[in-house]
PDB file of C-alpha atoms in Angstrom:
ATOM      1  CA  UNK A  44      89.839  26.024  -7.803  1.00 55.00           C
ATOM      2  CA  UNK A  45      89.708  29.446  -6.093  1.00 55.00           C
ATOM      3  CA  UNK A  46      86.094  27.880  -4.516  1.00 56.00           C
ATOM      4  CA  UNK A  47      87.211  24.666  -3.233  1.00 58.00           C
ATOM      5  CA  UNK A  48      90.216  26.427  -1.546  1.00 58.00           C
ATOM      6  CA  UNK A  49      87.903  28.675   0.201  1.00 59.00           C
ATOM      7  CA  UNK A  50      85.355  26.001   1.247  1.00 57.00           C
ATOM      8  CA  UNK A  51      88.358  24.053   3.003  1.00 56.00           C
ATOM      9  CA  UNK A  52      89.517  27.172   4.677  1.00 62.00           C
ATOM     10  CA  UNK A  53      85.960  27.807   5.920  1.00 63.00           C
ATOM     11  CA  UNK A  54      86.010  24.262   7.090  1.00 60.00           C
ATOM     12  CA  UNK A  55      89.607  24.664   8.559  1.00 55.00           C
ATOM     13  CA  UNK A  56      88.007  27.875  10.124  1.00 64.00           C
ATOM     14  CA  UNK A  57      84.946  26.320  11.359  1.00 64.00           C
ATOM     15  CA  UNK A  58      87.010  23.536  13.523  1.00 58.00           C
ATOM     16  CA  UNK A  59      89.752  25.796  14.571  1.00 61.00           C
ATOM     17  CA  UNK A  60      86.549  27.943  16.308  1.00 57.00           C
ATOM     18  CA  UNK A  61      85.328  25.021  17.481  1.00 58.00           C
ATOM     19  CA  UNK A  62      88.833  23.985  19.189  1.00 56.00           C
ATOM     20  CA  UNK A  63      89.518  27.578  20.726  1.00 60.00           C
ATOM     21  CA  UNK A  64      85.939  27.316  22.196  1.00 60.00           C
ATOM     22  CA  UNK A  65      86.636  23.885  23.443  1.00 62.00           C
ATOM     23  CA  UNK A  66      89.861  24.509  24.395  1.00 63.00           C
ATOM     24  CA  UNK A  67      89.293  26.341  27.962  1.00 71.00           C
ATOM     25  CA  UNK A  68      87.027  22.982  28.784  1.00 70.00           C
ATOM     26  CA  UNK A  69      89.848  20.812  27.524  1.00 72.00           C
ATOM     27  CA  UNK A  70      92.475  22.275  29.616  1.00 75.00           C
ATOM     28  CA  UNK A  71      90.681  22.291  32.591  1.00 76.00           C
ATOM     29  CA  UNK A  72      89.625  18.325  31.646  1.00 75.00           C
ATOM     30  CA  UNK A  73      93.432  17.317  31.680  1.00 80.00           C
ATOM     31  CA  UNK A  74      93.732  19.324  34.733  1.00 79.00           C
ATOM     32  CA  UNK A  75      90.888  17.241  36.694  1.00 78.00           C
ATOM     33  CA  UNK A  76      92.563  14.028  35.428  1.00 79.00           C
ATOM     34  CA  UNK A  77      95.960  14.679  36.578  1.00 82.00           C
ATOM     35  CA  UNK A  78      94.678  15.787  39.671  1.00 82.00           C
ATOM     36  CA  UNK A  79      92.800  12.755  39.587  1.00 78.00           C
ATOM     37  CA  UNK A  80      96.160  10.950  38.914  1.00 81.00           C
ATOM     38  CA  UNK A  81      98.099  13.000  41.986  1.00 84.00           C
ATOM     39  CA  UNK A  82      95.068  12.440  44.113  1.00 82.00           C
ATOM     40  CA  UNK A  83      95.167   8.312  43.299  1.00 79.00           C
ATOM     41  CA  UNK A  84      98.725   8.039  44.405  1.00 81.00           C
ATOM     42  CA  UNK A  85      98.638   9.888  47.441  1.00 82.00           C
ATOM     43  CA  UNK A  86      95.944   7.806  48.529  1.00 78.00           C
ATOM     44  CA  UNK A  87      97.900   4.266  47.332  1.00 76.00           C
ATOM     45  CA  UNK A  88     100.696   5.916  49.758  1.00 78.00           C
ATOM     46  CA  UNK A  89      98.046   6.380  52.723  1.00 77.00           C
ATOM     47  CA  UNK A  90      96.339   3.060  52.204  1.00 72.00           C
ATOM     48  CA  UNK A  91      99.787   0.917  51.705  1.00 72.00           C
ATOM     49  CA  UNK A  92     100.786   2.569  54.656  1.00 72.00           C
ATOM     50  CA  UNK A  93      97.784   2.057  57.217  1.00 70.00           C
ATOM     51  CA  UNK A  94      96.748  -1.278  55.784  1.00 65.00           C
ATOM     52  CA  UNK A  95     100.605  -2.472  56.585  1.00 63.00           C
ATOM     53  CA  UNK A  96      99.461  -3.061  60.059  1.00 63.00           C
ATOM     54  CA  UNK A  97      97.154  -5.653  58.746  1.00 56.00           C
ATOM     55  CA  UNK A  98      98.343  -9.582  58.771  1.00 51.00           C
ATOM     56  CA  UNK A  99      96.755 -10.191  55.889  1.00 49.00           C
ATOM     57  CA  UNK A 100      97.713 -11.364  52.633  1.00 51.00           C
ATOM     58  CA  UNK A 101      99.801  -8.981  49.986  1.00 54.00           C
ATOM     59  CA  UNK A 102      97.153  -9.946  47.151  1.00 51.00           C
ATOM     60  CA  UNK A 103      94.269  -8.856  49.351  1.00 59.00           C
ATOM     61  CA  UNK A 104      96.019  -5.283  50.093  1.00 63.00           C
ATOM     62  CA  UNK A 105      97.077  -4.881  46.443  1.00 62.00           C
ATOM     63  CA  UNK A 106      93.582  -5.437  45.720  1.00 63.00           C
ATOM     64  CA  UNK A 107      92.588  -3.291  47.466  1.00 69.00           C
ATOM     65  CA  UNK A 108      94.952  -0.392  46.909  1.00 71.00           C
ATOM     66  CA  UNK A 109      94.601  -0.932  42.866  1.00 69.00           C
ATOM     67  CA  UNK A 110      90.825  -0.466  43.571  1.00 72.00           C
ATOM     68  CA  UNK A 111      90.944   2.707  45.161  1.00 77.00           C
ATOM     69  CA  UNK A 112      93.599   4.172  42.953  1.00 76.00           C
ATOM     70  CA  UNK A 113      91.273   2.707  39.990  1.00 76.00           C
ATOM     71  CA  UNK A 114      88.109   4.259  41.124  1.00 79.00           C
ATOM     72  CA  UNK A 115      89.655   7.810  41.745  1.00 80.00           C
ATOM     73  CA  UNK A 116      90.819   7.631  38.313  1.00 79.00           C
ATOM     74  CA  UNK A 117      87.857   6.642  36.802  1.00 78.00           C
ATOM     75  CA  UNK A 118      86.287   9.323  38.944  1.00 79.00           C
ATOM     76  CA  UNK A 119      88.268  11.798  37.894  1.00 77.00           C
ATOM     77  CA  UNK A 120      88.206  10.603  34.083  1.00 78.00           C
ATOM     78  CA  UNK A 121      83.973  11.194  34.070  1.00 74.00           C
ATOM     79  CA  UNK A 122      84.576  14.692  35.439  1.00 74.00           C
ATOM     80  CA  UNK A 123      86.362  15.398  32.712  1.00 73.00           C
ATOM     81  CA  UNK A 124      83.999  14.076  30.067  1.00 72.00           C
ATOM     82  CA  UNK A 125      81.276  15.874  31.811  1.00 73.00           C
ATOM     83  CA  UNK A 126      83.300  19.221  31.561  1.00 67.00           C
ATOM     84  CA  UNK A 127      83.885  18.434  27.496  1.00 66.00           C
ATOM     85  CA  UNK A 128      79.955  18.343  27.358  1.00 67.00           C
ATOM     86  CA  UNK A 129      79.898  14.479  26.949  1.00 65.00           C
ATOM     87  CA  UNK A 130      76.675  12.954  28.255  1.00 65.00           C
ATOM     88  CA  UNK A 131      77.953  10.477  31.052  1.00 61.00           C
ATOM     89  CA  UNK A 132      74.903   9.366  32.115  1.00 65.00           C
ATOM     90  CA  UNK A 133      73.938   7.081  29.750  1.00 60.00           C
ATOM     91  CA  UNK A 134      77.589   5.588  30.136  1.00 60.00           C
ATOM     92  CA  UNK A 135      77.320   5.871  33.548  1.00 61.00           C
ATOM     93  CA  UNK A 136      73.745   3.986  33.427  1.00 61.00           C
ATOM     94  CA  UNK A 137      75.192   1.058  31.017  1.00 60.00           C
ATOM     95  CA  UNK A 138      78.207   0.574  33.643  1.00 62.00           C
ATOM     96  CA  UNK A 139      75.263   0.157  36.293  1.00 65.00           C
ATOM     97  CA  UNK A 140      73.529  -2.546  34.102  1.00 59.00           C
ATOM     98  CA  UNK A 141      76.831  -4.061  33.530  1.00 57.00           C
ATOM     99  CA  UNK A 142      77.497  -4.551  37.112  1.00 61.00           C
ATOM    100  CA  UNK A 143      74.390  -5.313  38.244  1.00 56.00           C
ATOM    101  CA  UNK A 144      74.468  -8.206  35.997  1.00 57.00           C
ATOM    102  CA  UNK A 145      77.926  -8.993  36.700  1.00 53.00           C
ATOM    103  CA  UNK A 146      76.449  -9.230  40.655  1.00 53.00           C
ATOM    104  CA  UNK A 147      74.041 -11.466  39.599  1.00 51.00           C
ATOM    105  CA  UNK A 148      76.205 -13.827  37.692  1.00 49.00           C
ATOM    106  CA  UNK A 149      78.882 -13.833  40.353  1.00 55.00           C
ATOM    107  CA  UNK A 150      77.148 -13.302  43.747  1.00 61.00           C
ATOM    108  CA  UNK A 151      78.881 -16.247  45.329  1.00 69.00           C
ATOM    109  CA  UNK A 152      82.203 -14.776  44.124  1.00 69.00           C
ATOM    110  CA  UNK A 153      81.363 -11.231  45.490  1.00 71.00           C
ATOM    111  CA  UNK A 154      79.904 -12.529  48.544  1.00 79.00           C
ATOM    112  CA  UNK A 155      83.250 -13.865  49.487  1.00 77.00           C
ATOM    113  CA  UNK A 156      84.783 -10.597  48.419  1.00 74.00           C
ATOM    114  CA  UNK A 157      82.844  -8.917  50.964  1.00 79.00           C
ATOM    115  CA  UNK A 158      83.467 -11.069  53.502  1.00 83.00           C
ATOM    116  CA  UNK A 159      87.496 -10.916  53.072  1.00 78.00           C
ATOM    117  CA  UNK A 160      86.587  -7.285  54.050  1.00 78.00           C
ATOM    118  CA  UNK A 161      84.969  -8.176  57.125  1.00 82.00           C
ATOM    119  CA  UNK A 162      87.981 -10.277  57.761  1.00 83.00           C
ATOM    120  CA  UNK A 163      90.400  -7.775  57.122  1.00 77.00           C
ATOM    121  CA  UNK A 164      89.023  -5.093  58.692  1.00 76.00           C
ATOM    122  CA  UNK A 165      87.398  -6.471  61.940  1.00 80.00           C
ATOM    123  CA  UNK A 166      90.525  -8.714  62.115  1.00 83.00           C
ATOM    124  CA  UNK A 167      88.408 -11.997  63.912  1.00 88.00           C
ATOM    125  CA  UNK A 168      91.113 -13.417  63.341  1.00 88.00           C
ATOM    126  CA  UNK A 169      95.071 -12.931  62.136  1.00 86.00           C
ATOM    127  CA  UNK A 170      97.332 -15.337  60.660  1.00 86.00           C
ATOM    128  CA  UNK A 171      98.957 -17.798  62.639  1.00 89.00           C
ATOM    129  CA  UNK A 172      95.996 -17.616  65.284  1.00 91.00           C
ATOM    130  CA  UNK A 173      94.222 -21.505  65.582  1.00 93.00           C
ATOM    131  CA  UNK A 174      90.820 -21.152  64.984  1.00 94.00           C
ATOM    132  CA  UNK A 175      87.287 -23.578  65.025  1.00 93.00           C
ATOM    133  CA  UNK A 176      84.380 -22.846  62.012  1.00 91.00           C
ATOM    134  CA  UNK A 177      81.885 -25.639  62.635  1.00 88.00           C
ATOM    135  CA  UNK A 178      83.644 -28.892  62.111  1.00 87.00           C
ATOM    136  CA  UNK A 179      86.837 -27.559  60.678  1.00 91.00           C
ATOM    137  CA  UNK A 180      89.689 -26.209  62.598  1.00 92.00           C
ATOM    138  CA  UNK A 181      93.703 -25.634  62.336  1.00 94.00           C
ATOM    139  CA  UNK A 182      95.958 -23.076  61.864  1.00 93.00           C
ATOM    140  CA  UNK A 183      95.184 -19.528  59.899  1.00 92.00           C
ATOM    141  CA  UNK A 184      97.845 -20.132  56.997  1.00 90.00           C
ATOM    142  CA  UNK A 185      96.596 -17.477  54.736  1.00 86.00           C
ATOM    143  CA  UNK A 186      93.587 -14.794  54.237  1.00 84.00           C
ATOM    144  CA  UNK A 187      92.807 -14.617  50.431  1.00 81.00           C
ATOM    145  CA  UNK A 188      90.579 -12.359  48.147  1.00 76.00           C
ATOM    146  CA  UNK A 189      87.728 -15.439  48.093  1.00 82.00           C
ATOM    147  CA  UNK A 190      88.516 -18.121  50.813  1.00 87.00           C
ATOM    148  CA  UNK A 191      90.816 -18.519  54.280  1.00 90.00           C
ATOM    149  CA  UNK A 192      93.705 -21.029  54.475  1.00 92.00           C
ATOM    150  CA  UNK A 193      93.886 -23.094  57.342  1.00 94.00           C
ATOM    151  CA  UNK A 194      96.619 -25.457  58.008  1.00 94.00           C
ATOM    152  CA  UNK A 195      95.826 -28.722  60.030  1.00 93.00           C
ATOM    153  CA  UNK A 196      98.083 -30.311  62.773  1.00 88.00           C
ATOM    154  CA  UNK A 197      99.211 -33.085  60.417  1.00 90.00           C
ATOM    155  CA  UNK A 198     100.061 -30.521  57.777  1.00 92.00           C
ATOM    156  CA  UNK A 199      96.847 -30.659  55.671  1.00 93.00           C
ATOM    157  CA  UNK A 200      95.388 -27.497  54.116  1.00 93.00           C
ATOM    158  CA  UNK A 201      91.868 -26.812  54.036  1.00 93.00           C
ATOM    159  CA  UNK A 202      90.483 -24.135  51.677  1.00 93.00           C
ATOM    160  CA  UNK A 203      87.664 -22.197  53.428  1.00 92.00           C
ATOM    161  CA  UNK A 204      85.098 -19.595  51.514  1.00 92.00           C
ATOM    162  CA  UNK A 205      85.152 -16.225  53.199  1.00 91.00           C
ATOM    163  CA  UNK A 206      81.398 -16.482  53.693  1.00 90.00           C
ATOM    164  CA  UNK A 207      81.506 -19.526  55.490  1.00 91.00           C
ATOM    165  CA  UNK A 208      83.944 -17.910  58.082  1.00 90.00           C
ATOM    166  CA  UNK A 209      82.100 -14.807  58.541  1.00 89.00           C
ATOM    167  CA  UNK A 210      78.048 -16.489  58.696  1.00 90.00           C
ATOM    168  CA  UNK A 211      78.956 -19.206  60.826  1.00 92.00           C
ATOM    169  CA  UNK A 212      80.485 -18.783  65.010  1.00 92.00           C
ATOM    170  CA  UNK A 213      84.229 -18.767  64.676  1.00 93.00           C
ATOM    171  CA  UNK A 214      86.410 -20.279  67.919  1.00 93.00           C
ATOM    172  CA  UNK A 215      89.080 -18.165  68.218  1.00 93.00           C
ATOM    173  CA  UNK A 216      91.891 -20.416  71.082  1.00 91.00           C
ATOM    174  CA  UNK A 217      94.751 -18.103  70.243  1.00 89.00           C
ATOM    175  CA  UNK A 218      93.239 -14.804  70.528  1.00 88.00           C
ATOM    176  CA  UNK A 219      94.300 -14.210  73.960  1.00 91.00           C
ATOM    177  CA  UNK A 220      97.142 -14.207  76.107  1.00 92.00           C
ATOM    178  CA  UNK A 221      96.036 -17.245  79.321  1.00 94.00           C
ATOM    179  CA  UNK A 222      94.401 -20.475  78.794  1.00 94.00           C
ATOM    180  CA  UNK A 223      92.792 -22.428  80.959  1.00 95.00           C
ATOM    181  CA  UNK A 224      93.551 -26.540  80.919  1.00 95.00           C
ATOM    182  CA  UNK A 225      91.107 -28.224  81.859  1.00 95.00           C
ATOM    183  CA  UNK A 226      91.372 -31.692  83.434  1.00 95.00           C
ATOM    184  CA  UNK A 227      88.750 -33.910  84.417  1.00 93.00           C
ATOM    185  CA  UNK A 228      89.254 -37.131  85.708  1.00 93.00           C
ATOM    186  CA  UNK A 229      86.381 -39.864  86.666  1.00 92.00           C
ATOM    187  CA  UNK A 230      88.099 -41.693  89.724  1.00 92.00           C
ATOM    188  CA  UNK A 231      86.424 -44.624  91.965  1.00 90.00           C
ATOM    189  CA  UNK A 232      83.729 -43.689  94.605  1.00 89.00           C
ATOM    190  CA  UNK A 233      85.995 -44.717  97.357  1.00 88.00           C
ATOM    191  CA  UNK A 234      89.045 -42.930  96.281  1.00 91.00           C
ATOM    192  CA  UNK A 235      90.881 -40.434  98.744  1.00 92.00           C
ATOM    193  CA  UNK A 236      89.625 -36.986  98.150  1.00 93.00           C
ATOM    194  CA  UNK A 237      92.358 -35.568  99.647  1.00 94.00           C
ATOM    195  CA  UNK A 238      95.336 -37.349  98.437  1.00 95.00           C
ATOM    196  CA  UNK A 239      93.782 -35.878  94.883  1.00 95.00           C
ATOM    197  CA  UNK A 240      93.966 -32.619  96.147  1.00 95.00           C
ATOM    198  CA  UNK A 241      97.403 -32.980  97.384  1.00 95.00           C
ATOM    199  CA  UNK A 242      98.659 -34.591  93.916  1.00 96.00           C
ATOM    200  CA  UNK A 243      97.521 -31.935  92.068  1.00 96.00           C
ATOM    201  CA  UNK A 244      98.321 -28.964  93.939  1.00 95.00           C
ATOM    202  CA  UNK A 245     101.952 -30.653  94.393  1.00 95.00           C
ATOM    203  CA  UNK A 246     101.645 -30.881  90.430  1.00 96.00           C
ATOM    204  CA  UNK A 247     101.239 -27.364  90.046  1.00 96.00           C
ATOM    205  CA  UNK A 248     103.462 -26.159  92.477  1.00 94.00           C
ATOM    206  CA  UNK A 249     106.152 -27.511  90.768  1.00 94.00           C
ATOM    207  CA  UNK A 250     105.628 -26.700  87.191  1.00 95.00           C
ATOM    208  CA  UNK A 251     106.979 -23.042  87.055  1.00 94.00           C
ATOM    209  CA  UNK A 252     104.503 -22.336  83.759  1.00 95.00           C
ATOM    210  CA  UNK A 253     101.332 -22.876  85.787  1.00 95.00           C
ATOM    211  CA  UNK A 254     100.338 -19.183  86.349  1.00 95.00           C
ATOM    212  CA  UNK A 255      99.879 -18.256  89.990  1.00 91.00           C
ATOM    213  CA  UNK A 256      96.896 -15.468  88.788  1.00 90.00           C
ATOM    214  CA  UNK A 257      94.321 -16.405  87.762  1.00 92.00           C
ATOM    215  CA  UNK A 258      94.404 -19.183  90.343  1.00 94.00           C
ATOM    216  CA  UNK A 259      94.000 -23.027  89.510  1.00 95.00           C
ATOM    217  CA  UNK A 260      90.622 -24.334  89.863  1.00 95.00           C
ATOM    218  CA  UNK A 261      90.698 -27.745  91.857  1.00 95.00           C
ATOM    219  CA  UNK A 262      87.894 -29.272  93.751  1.00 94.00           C
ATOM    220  CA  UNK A 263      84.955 -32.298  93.288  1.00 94.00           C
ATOM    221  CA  UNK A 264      82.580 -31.061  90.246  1.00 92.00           C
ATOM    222  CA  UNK A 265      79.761 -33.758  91.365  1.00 90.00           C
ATOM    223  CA  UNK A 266      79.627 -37.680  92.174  1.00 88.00           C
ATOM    224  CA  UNK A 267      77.267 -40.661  92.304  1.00 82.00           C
ATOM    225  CA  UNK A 268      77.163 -44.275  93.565  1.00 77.00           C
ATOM    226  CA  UNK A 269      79.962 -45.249  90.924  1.00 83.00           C
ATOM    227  CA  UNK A 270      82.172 -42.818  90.979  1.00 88.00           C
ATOM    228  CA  UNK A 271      83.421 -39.326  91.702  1.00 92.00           C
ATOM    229  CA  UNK A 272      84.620 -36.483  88.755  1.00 93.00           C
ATOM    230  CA  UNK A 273      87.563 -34.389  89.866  1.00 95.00           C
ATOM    231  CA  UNK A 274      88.533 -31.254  87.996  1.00 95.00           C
ATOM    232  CA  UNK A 275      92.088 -29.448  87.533  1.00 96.00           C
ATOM    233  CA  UNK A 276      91.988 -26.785  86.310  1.00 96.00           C
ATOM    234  CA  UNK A 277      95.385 -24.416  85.882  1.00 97.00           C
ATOM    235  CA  UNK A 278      95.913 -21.305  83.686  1.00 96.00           C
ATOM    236  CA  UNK A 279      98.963 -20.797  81.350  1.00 96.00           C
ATOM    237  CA  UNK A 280     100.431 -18.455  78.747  1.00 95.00           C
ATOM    238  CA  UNK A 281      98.806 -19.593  75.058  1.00 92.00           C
ATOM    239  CA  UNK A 282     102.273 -20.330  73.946  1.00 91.00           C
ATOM    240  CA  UNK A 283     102.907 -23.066  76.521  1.00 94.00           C
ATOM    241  CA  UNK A 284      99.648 -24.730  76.358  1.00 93.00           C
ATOM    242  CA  UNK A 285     100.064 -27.555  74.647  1.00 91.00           C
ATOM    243  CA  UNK A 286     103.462 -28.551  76.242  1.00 94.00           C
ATOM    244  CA  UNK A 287     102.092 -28.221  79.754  1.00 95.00           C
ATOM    245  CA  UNK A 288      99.127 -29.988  78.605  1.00 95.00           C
ATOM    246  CA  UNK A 289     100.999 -33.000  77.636  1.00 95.00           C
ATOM    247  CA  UNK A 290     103.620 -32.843  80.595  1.00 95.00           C
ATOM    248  CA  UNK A 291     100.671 -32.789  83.654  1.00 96.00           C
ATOM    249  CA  UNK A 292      99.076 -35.337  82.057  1.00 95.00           C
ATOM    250  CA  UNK A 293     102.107 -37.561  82.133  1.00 95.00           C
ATOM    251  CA  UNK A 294     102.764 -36.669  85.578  1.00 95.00           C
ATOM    252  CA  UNK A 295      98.932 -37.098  86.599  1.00 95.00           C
ATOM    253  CA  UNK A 296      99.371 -40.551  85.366  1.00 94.00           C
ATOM    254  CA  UNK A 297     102.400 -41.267  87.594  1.00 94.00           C
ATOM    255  CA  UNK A 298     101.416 -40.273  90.374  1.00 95.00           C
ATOM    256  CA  UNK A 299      98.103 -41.841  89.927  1.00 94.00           C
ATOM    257  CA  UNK A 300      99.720 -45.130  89.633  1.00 93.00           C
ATOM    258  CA  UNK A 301     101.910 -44.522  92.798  1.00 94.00           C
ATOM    259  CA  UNK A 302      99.344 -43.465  95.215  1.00 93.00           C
ATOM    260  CA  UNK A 303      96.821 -46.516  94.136  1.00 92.00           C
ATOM    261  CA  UNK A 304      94.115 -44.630  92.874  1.00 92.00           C
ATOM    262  CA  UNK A 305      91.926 -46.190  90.359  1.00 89.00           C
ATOM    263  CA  UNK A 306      90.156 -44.628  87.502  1.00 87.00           C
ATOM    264  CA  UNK A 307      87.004 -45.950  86.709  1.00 78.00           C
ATOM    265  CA  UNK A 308      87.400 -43.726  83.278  1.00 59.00           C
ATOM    266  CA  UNK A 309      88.837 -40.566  82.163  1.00 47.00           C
ATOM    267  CA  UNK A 310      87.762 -37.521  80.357  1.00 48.00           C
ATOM    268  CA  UNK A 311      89.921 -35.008  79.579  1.00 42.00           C
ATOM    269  CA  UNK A 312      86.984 -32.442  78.599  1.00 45.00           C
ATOM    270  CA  UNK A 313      89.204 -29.380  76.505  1.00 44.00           C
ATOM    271  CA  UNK A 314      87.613 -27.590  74.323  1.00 43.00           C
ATOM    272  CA  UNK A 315      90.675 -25.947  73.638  1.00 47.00           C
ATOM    273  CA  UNK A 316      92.921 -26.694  70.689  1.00 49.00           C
TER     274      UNK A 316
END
């Protein structure tokens, strides 16, 4: 009896060495992951704070606050087994393999990741800016972790992967300030030159939105036998495009029909949405 309660004190003994010895290295372990902790909030504050200026998405800025805050914990967390004497790189090596097949398996998916970072950071565009990618244009609605939302003039919503934005030329028609309409209109050979000028410089005159800097363009791009193609060409403020768009063309129209002159077909060339 007297043996067995020995050999469990000895045991007891043994481990309680063990602890003491360990304990320095386990102290200073919780200390690295609570400043691990400390360090992972003050950065969510930093990041929440400078990423606010962003029009983006919340769900892209949560994403990527949780990530940082999760990776400086994690970081943190490793230091700590390393200070206990745990081998980390053979953990460390079977997270590698795990993510590298992970990439493989989703490469589309991350690929679109990585471009909602472009996105976000290089800001090509914001929300609420109308945009052109290829074929498919409208209104940014939303910027998401995987794909851009635009929204259509006739209300439709078009889902568009992040890579597709950020390999192909994007048309940005809202990113500045003045816009340029441009008019073109294919009138008969014989037509009065100068009555065209006069229309159209009378039109802008009177439309208080036309921009007096930069200048209107107006003047006879080129002609043949048939018929001669007369540009006007006035700037405006982004914001009142479209209404002054619609408004001159009207009153092009009108006073088309009242001075007699004959188009022999009209282009309105805009390349502007």
């Amino acid at each position: 009896m007297e043996e067995s309660i020995q050999k469990q004190t000895t045991i007891f003994t043994r481990y309680m060495d063990a602890f003491m010895g360990k304990l320095p290295s386990l102290i200073i372990a919780i200390i690295t992951v609570v400043i691990g902790v400390i360090i992972a909030k003050i950065v969510k504050r930093m990041l929440t704070r400078f990423l606010k200026k962003y029009k983006s998405s919340v769900g892209i800025v949560s994403f990527l606050i949780n990530l940082a805050q999760v990776a400086i914990i994690l970081a943190a967390c490793m230091q700590a087994l390393s200070g206990l004497g745990v081998n980390t790189t053979s953990f460390a090596a079977v997270l590698g393999a795990a993510g590298f097949s992970i990439g493989l398996a989703f490469k589309e998916v991350l690929a679109n990741l990585g471009s909602c970072m472009i996105i976000l950071f290089f800001r090509p565009f914001d929300i609420g800016d109308y945009i052109m990618c290829e074929s498919i244009e409208g209104t940014v609605f939303e910027i998401q972790m995987f794909s851009t939302t635009l929204k259509t003039n006739d209300n439709k919503l078009i889902i568009v992967p992040n890579t597709q934005v950020t390999t192909n030329p994007v048309i940005n028609f809202t990113a500045q300030e003045k816009r340029r309409i441009d008019y073109v209109f294919n009138v008969e050979y014989d037509t009065d030159v100068k009555k065209l000028y006069e229309i159209a410089n009378k039109l802008f005159d009177l439309e208080p939105k036309i921009l007096s800097s930069p200048k209107p363009l107006i003047g006879v791009e080129s002609m043949d036998n048939n018929m001669i193609r007369f540009v006007a060409k006035p700037w405006v403020k982004t914001s009142d495009y479209w209404d002054i768009y619609y408004k001159l063309m009207e009153s092009f129209k009108h006073e088309f029909d009242v001075n007699g002159i004959e188009l022999s077909r009209i282009h309105i060339l805009n390349g502007n949405k």
